[in-house]
Amino acid sequence: MTLPKIHSQKWLSEVELLDSEIEPSDSLKPANIEKFFAGITDTKACSNASSGILYDISKELETTVPWFLSQMPPLYLWSTSQKAIMDDILEIVSGKVLSEKQIAERVCASTQTVTFIAAGEHSTASIRIAPVLSRHHAKVARLFNSLDKKIGLCEIYQAPYNTEKAWEEKTSQAKLASLRKLLSNKSSYMVDSFVQSLDKDYVEVATTKQMAIAFEAVNYCIDNENSYVNLTTIVDEQTKDTRVRVDICLKHFPVTAAMENIIGIFNRYNFQVRRLLANEILMSNNQKFTVLHLISASPTGEIITDNMKSWGKVLKSLKTLSYVDHGDEFSNLLLGDSPFSLNETNLVRALANWVHIFLTKQNPYYYSTDRVSKVIANNFNYMEYCIRYFRARFDPRFEGDRKKEASFNFEQIQMLYAEMNDVVEKNILKEGLNFLSHILKTNYFLISKGGLTFRVDPSILDKQFYPETPFGIFYMIGRNFRAFQVRYRDISRGGMRVVMPRNSGDYENAFAGIFDEVNGLASAQQLKNKDIPEGGSKCVMVVRPGADKNEAVKAAISGLLDLIVTDPKTGALADGIIDYYDKDEIIYLGPDENLTDDLIVWIIQHALHRKYKYAYAFMSSKPDFGINHKTYGVTSEGVNVYVDNVLKYLGLQNSNFRVKMTGGPDGDVAGNELNILYREYGERCRVVAIGDGFGAAYDPKGLNWGELIRLFKESKSIVEFNPNKLSGDSKAYVISANSKENIKTRDGLYATAEAEIFIPAGGRPYTVKESNWDKYLLPNGRPSSLAIVEGANIFFTKEARQKIVDSGVVVIKDSSANKAGVSCSSYEIIACLTILPEEFSEIKDIYVKQVLDIIRRNADQEAKLLFREWLKNKNETDLVKLSYEISAEINQAKDILLDKLNDLSDEDLSASKYTFVLLKHCPSILVEKYKDRILNRLPRAHKIAILSAHMASHVIYREGLNWLESMHPDQIFKVALDYIEAERNIEKMIAELKTSGLSFKEEIVDVLRAAGAKHLASSRM
């Protein structure tokens, strides 16, 4: 035996003693250490030591080997190599697993496995092993308890996921043949896709039956967007031991994290986990699944059934597992002597998140996420009463007087915070109760769900911060995301925006401001939607950095559908939902930031799968049964109508002009606007500056059109602009946002570049605010552009916009400038509600052309009304104020007409004067081919919304502001009907005139079109 040489006492002091201030014991003094080494260099001493160690190990092996081979389950012995079995036995002995209750951990680099072995009576070894698992990645994991329940052994495979040659081995081929036989009644395409996705190591260790179950589980998760749980009872006839096999499938959940959480759940409700196989399955489109098969039993030996109360708690927790956050400040509520369930913990989490979002407006420091969470989590009684109050209101199994029980707990909660001296803590607990008391319905008590969703009464909002009250609020919370959907009228339309912060700081800011963003967008949408039946709405989701965007969107959509899908016969929501709103809700979504085509398609497919009666209308801008905004440049077509009207006002309709933009050539609005600018004006238009998320390009002589159009067609960022295509001007550049300096240059380019027109067509909300609006001014005090046409929503705060207007800039507000996209979606939905996908495809080209004509005409009508009214009152108002006034007056008239129309019977609404308006609103190709469908298939609420929107906008665009100002609501309703009736008569007159031989008939037609309807309607007043 070769031993280290003792170099010096100094070396011993530094290496062995480590701390010169502590006097070493006699046994560790350098001289004694030298004596010790001298003693064991003796060959005989070494030999005796070796023999002693080997003897001890040999004696222990004599008892351990037969015990291990007799007590490990047959599946372990059958599926584990002889060498691995020997290594496991040696680990038990050398690691003193049984003798000293150690947890042994063995890493094998050659096989890329990690093995854990722990002792524990009655299967408690699994609980000891579980917490150490999540430190490791695994694609396959196996956990076994010995039959006498004295040890647990877990083996995890860490090799890269590998599907190549997975089925080449003879035994694997036999499994494959057996698997295909078991799945012979399934789609061959789905079976092939599944088989080709399996990892080689999983194929080796899994049985055919386990793989068949995995196939069913994975496809269930894909179809239903929630976790799969199945219970199979197993009775051992010899031992009469009753066990269950539980098959579980979770989507996008790491194998070891799933094992740790599931073992914890079973332990919490006193169920043993005796055996477990967990594996990762990577399907197409990067869909990851963890499939687990475990054998469990109750400690009492009682048969586990679906009806067992304790099993019901396990089932709920397993179903909850896939959509709740883990490892945050609320996870500790799952531990201790009086733990909360996963569902209860998530309810507390949802409550705390709501409190933070709505109180942070008062003071972001007092009501930070951390402060709010700690205050709530440290008030155990508060949480207990909140859960009881919530259950009294919404638990479908509640027996007794709901109202009385809810009232009692409500008062108890009030008493808890009434006596508090700390105002911040008091406000936190008060706002939590405020949230619970304003919930109208929730999917909390559904066993299967993708996320937790609440429909909240909007009267909850503090008028001090939200003077305008929306019609409805949906609040969604799931694993790694938070979301709101806000709508300002019952029938509303607006896109779904997915915000993806890059780091935790950005996430916290986006999370805190999520409601202000969604509410601001929905409010802007309400102003914008004046031409269409639907009011304004928006959905905004914030996704945690590193999380899967697609899974977050799917979970939120699934949760939203839980609260709007009703039974076609009874009209009721799913069993398990107590509904205090008790009315049908129709939700229409559309595309927005980060909502890709594949998600748009999935949303429709899932709505169909869930049997939502307006499934095809649920999401607009579909690539097939819809009008994709980016493909057809819908929003940009409307934006450019305003650009054209601004150019005419500025006297530049025949001159060269410069444009600067935010948003890149790959963006929906910005890219299409570039294309339209070149189509309409060619080289007369020079785009001098563009900034997007990845960088910027600037050329005072104008960026090369050929290069810009190339980037648009290839859907590429402005950073891909070829620098060789710059004009050669010394100030021209192309930069990437990859340094602080470049980011600063990119962020300020919209303000510093000079141009006649600025088109914000991308960028984060409220980029320009009171604190930085003055950067838009040049050193000489002049604004850096003559006009702004807002292609993006809420790029400016209200205050900043007004400052810029006051500086002399002509500003077309977003609610006017970019309304074309939502108008297009509205017409898409009319088609979805009346005809089938194949019928739409037959008329799509004509339908899209007619819709684009309608939205251009509506945009032009509003633009001309804006400038007409401004020129009349230029000293008293501005275009931004007029935009508000036009939207407000049309929406006010819409609401009055809506109320009056709602009072009418279905028979009244079928009168010719109403069907005339209904059909006039629709594209002519739809009327020509499917007139009866329009009249019979559109929901009543939607018909009424069409009538009110068409009449209100049509009259005000034609006759201007204040025409209805002095009228009583009853009179407004009558005048609007008279006006439409007059238009019908004018159309008849014009038709007759055109066939007559009268001279000057064209001039007469022009006069009738301009003033005929107003004259006839006024004569009836």
Short mmCIF file of N, CA, C and O in Angstrom, two decimals, residues 616-671:
data_model
loop_
_atom_site.label_atom_id
_atom_site.label_comp_id
_atom_site.label_asym_id
_atom_site.label_seq_id
_atom_site.Cartn_x
_atom_site.Cartn_y
_atom_site.Cartn_z
N TYR A 616 -66.52 27.74 -33.98
CA TYR A 616 -65.83 28.34 -35.12
C TYR A 616 -65.68 29.86 -34.96
O TYR A 616 -64.80 30.47 -35.56
N ALA A 617 -66.57 30.46 -34.16
CA ALA A 617 -66.51 31.90 -33.94
C ALA A 617 -65.65 32.27 -32.74
O ALA A 617 -65.38 33.45 -32.50
N PHE A 618 -65.20 31.26 -31.98
CA PHE A 618 -64.46 31.50 -30.74
C PHE A 618 -63.15 32.24 -30.99
O PHE A 618 -62.72 33.06 -30.19
N MET A 619 -62.51 31.96 -32.12
CA MET A 619 -61.23 32.59 -32.45
C MET A 619 -61.24 33.03 -33.90
O MET A 619 -61.62 32.25 -34.79
N SER A 620 -60.83 34.26 -34.15
CA SER A 620 -60.80 34.77 -35.52
C SER A 620 -59.39 34.70 -36.10
O SER A 620 -58.45 34.29 -35.43
N SER A 621 -59.27 35.11 -37.36
CA SER A 621 -58.00 35.12 -38.10
C SER A 621 -57.46 33.71 -38.30
O SER A 621 -56.25 33.49 -38.34
N LYS A 622 -58.37 32.77 -38.47
CA LYS A 622 -57.97 31.38 -38.72
C LYS A 622 -57.38 31.27 -40.12
O LYS A 622 -57.87 31.91 -41.06
N PRO A 623 -56.34 30.46 -40.29
CA PRO A 623 -55.73 30.35 -41.62
C PRO A 623 -56.64 29.72 -42.66
O PRO A 623 -56.49 29.98 -43.85
N ASP A 624 -57.61 28.89 -42.24
CA ASP A 624 -58.50 28.25 -43.23
C ASP A 624 -59.89 28.88 -43.18
O ASP A 624 -60.26 29.67 -44.04
N PHE A 625 -60.65 28.59 -42.14
CA PHE A 625 -62.00 29.11 -42.00
C PHE A 625 -61.93 30.50 -41.36
O PHE A 625 -62.46 30.73 -40.28
N GLY A 626 -61.27 31.41 -42.05
CA GLY A 626 -61.12 32.74 -41.50
C GLY A 626 -60.32 33.63 -42.42
O GLY A 626 -59.97 33.27 -43.54
N ILE A 627 -60.02 34.84 -41.92
CA ILE A 627 -59.28 35.83 -42.68
C ILE A 627 -58.05 36.18 -41.86
O ILE A 627 -58.14 36.94 -40.89
N ASN A 628 -56.92 35.61 -42.20
CA ASN A 628 -55.69 35.82 -41.44
C ASN A 628 -55.22 37.27 -41.62
O ASN A 628 -54.98 37.72 -42.73
N HIS A 629 -55.10 37.97 -40.51
CA HIS A 629 -54.77 39.40 -40.57
C HIS A 629 -53.43 39.67 -41.22
O HIS A 629 -53.29 40.60 -42.02
N LYS A 630 -52.44 38.85 -40.89
CA LYS A 630 -51.11 39.10 -41.44
C LYS A 630 -51.08 38.80 -42.94
O LYS A 630 -50.48 39.53 -43.72
N THR A 631 -51.74 37.71 -43.31
CA THR A 631 -51.74 37.31 -44.73
C THR A 631 -52.35 38.39 -45.61
O THR A 631 -51.84 38.71 -46.69
N TYR A 632 -53.45 38.98 -45.15
CA TYR A 632 -54.17 39.97 -45.97
C TYR A 632 -53.87 41.42 -45.57
O TYR A 632 -54.43 42.34 -46.17
N GLY A 633 -53.00 41.61 -44.60
CA GLY A 633 -52.63 42.98 -44.21
C GLY A 633 -53.81 43.80 -43.75
O GLY A 633 -53.89 45.02 -44.01
N VAL A 634 -54.72 43.17 -43.05
CA VAL A 634 -56.02 43.78 -42.76
C VAL A 634 -55.88 45.08 -41.97
O VAL A 634 -56.38 46.14 -42.38
N THR A 635 -55.20 45.02 -40.82
CA THR A 635 -55.08 46.22 -39.98
C THR A 635 -54.37 47.33 -40.73
O THR A 635 -54.76 48.51 -40.66
N SER A 636 -53.34 46.98 -41.46
CA SER A 636 -52.55 47.97 -42.20
C SER A 636 -53.35 48.64 -43.31
O SER A 636 -53.11 49.81 -43.63
N GLU A 637 -54.28 47.91 -43.91
CA GLU A 637 -55.13 48.51 -44.94
C GLU A 637 -55.91 49.69 -44.35
O GLU A 637 -56.07 50.74 -44.97
N GLY A 638 -56.41 49.50 -43.13
CA GLY A 638 -57.13 50.59 -42.46
C GLY A 638 -56.21 51.72 -42.05
O GLY A 638 -56.53 52.90 -42.21
N VAL A 639 -55.03 51.36 -41.51
CA VAL A 639 -54.06 52.38 -41.10
C VAL A 639 -53.72 53.28 -42.28
O VAL A 639 -53.67 54.52 -42.16
N ASN A 640 -53.54 52.68 -43.45
CA ASN A 640 -53.09 53.48 -44.59
C ASN A 640 -54.18 54.40 -45.14
O ASN A 640 -53.89 55.41 -45.76
N VAL A 641 -55.45 54.06 -44.90
CA VAL A 641 -56.53 54.98 -45.27
C VAL A 641 -56.34 56.29 -44.51
O VAL A 641 -56.52 57.39 -45.06
N TYR A 642 -55.98 56.19 -43.23
CA TYR A 642 -55.74 57.39 -42.44
C TYR A 642 -54.46 58.10 -42.88
O TYR A 642 -54.41 59.34 -42.89
N VAL A 643 -53.42 57.34 -43.22
CA VAL A 643 -52.20 57.95 -43.76
C VAL A 643 -52.54 58.78 -44.98
O VAL A 643 -52.10 59.93 -45.13
N ASP A 644 -53.38 58.23 -45.86
CA ASP A 644 -53.76 58.93 -47.09
C ASP A 644 -54.52 60.22 -46.78
O ASP A 644 -54.27 61.27 -47.40
N ASN A 645 -55.45 60.16 -45.83
CA ASN A 645 -56.21 61.36 -45.46
C ASN A 645 -55.32 62.41 -44.79
O ASN A 645 -55.51 63.61 -44.99
N VAL A 646 -54.34 61.97 -44.01
CA VAL A 646 -53.40 62.90 -43.39
C VAL A 646 -52.54 63.58 -44.45
O VAL A 646 -52.31 64.80 -44.39
N LEU A 647 -52.08 62.81 -45.43
CA LEU A 647 -51.28 63.40 -46.51
C LEU A 647 -52.07 64.48 -47.25
O LEU A 647 -51.52 65.55 -47.59
N LYS A 648 -53.34 64.23 -47.47
CA LYS A 648 -54.18 65.23 -48.16
C LYS A 648 -54.32 66.48 -47.30
O LYS A 648 -54.25 67.61 -47.80
N TYR A 649 -54.52 66.29 -45.99
CA TYR A 649 -54.63 67.44 -45.10
C TYR A 649 -53.33 68.25 -45.10
O TYR A 649 -53.35 69.48 -45.09
N LEU A 650 -52.19 67.56 -45.10
CA LEU A 650 -50.89 68.24 -45.07
C LEU A 650 -50.50 68.80 -46.44
O LEU A 650 -49.49 69.50 -46.55
N GLY A 651 -51.27 68.47 -47.47
CA GLY A 651 -50.96 68.95 -48.82
C GLY A 651 -49.83 68.19 -49.47
O GLY A 651 -49.14 68.70 -50.36
N LEU A 652 -49.62 66.94 -49.01
CA LEU A 652 -48.50 66.13 -49.53
C LEU A 652 -48.97 64.99 -50.43
O LEU A 652 -48.21 64.08 -50.72
N GLN A 653 -50.25 65.07 -50.90
CA GLN A 653 -50.78 63.94 -51.66
C GLN A 653 -50.03 63.70 -52.97
O GLN A 653 -50.05 62.59 -53.51
N ASN A 654 -49.34 64.72 -53.48
CA ASN A 654 -48.58 64.55 -54.73
C ASN A 654 -47.09 64.81 -54.54
O ASN A 654 -46.36 64.97 -55.52
N SER A 655 -46.64 64.87 -53.29
CA SER A 655 -45.24 65.21 -53.01
C SER A 655 -44.52 64.04 -52.37
O SER A 655 -45.13 63.07 -51.92
N ASN A 656 -43.20 64.15 -52.30
CA ASN A 656 -42.41 63.16 -51.56
C ASN A 656 -42.61 63.38 -50.06
O ASN A 656 -42.82 64.51 -49.61
N PHE A 657 -42.54 62.31 -49.30
CA PHE A 657 -42.69 62.42 -47.85
C PHE A 657 -41.90 61.30 -47.18
O PHE A 657 -41.61 60.27 -47.78
N ARG A 658 -41.56 61.56 -45.90
CA ARG A 658 -40.78 60.59 -45.13
C ARG A 658 -41.64 59.95 -44.04
O ARG A 658 -42.53 60.60 -43.49
N VAL A 659 -41.33 58.67 -43.75
CA VAL A 659 -42.05 57.91 -42.72
C VAL A 659 -41.04 57.28 -41.78
O VAL A 659 -39.99 56.81 -42.22
N LYS A 660 -41.36 57.26 -40.50
CA LYS A 660 -40.59 56.47 -39.53
C LYS A 660 -41.56 55.54 -38.81
O LYS A 660 -42.74 55.87 -38.65
N MET A 661 -41.05 54.37 -38.38
CA MET A 661 -41.95 53.35 -37.82
C MET A 661 -41.31 52.62 -36.64
O MET A 661 -40.09 52.51 -36.56
N THR A 662 -42.16 52.12 -35.76
CA THR A 662 -41.74 51.07 -34.82
C THR A 662 -42.46 49.80 -35.23
O THR A 662 -43.61 49.84 -35.67
N GLY A 663 -41.79 48.68 -35.06
CA GLY A 663 -42.32 47.41 -35.58
C GLY A 663 -41.53 47.03 -36.82
O GLY A 663 -41.22 47.89 -37.66
N GLY A 664 -41.18 45.75 -36.92
CA GLY A 664 -40.30 45.32 -38.01
C GLY A 664 -41.03 44.79 -39.23
O GLY A 664 -42.25 44.59 -39.19
N PRO A 665 -40.28 44.55 -40.30
CA PRO A 665 -40.88 44.00 -41.54
C PRO A 665 -41.55 42.65 -41.33
O PRO A 665 -42.40 42.24 -42.12
N ASP A 666 -41.17 41.94 -40.24
CA ASP A 666 -41.79 40.64 -39.96
C ASP A 666 -43.07 40.77 -39.16
O ASP A 666 -43.77 39.79 -38.94
N GLY A 667 -43.40 41.97 -38.70
CA GLY A 667 -44.60 42.16 -37.90
C GLY A 667 -45.85 42.25 -38.76
O GLY A 667 -45.79 42.60 -39.94
N ASP A 668 -46.99 41.94 -38.16
CA ASP A 668 -48.26 41.98 -38.87
C ASP A 668 -48.53 43.39 -39.40
O ASP A 668 -48.60 43.62 -40.61
N VAL A 669 -48.67 44.36 -38.51
CA VAL A 669 -49.05 45.71 -38.91
C VAL A 669 -47.90 46.41 -39.63
O VAL A 669 -48.09 46.99 -40.71
N ALA A 670 -46.70 46.38 -39.04
CA ALA A 670 -45.57 47.11 -39.62
C ALA A 670 -45.18 46.55 -40.99
O ALA A 670 -44.98 47.30 -41.96
N GLY A 671 -45.05 45.22 -41.08
CA GLY A 671 -44.64 44.62 -42.35
C GLY A 671 -45.62 44.90 -43.47
O GLY A 671 -45.24 45.30 -44.58
#
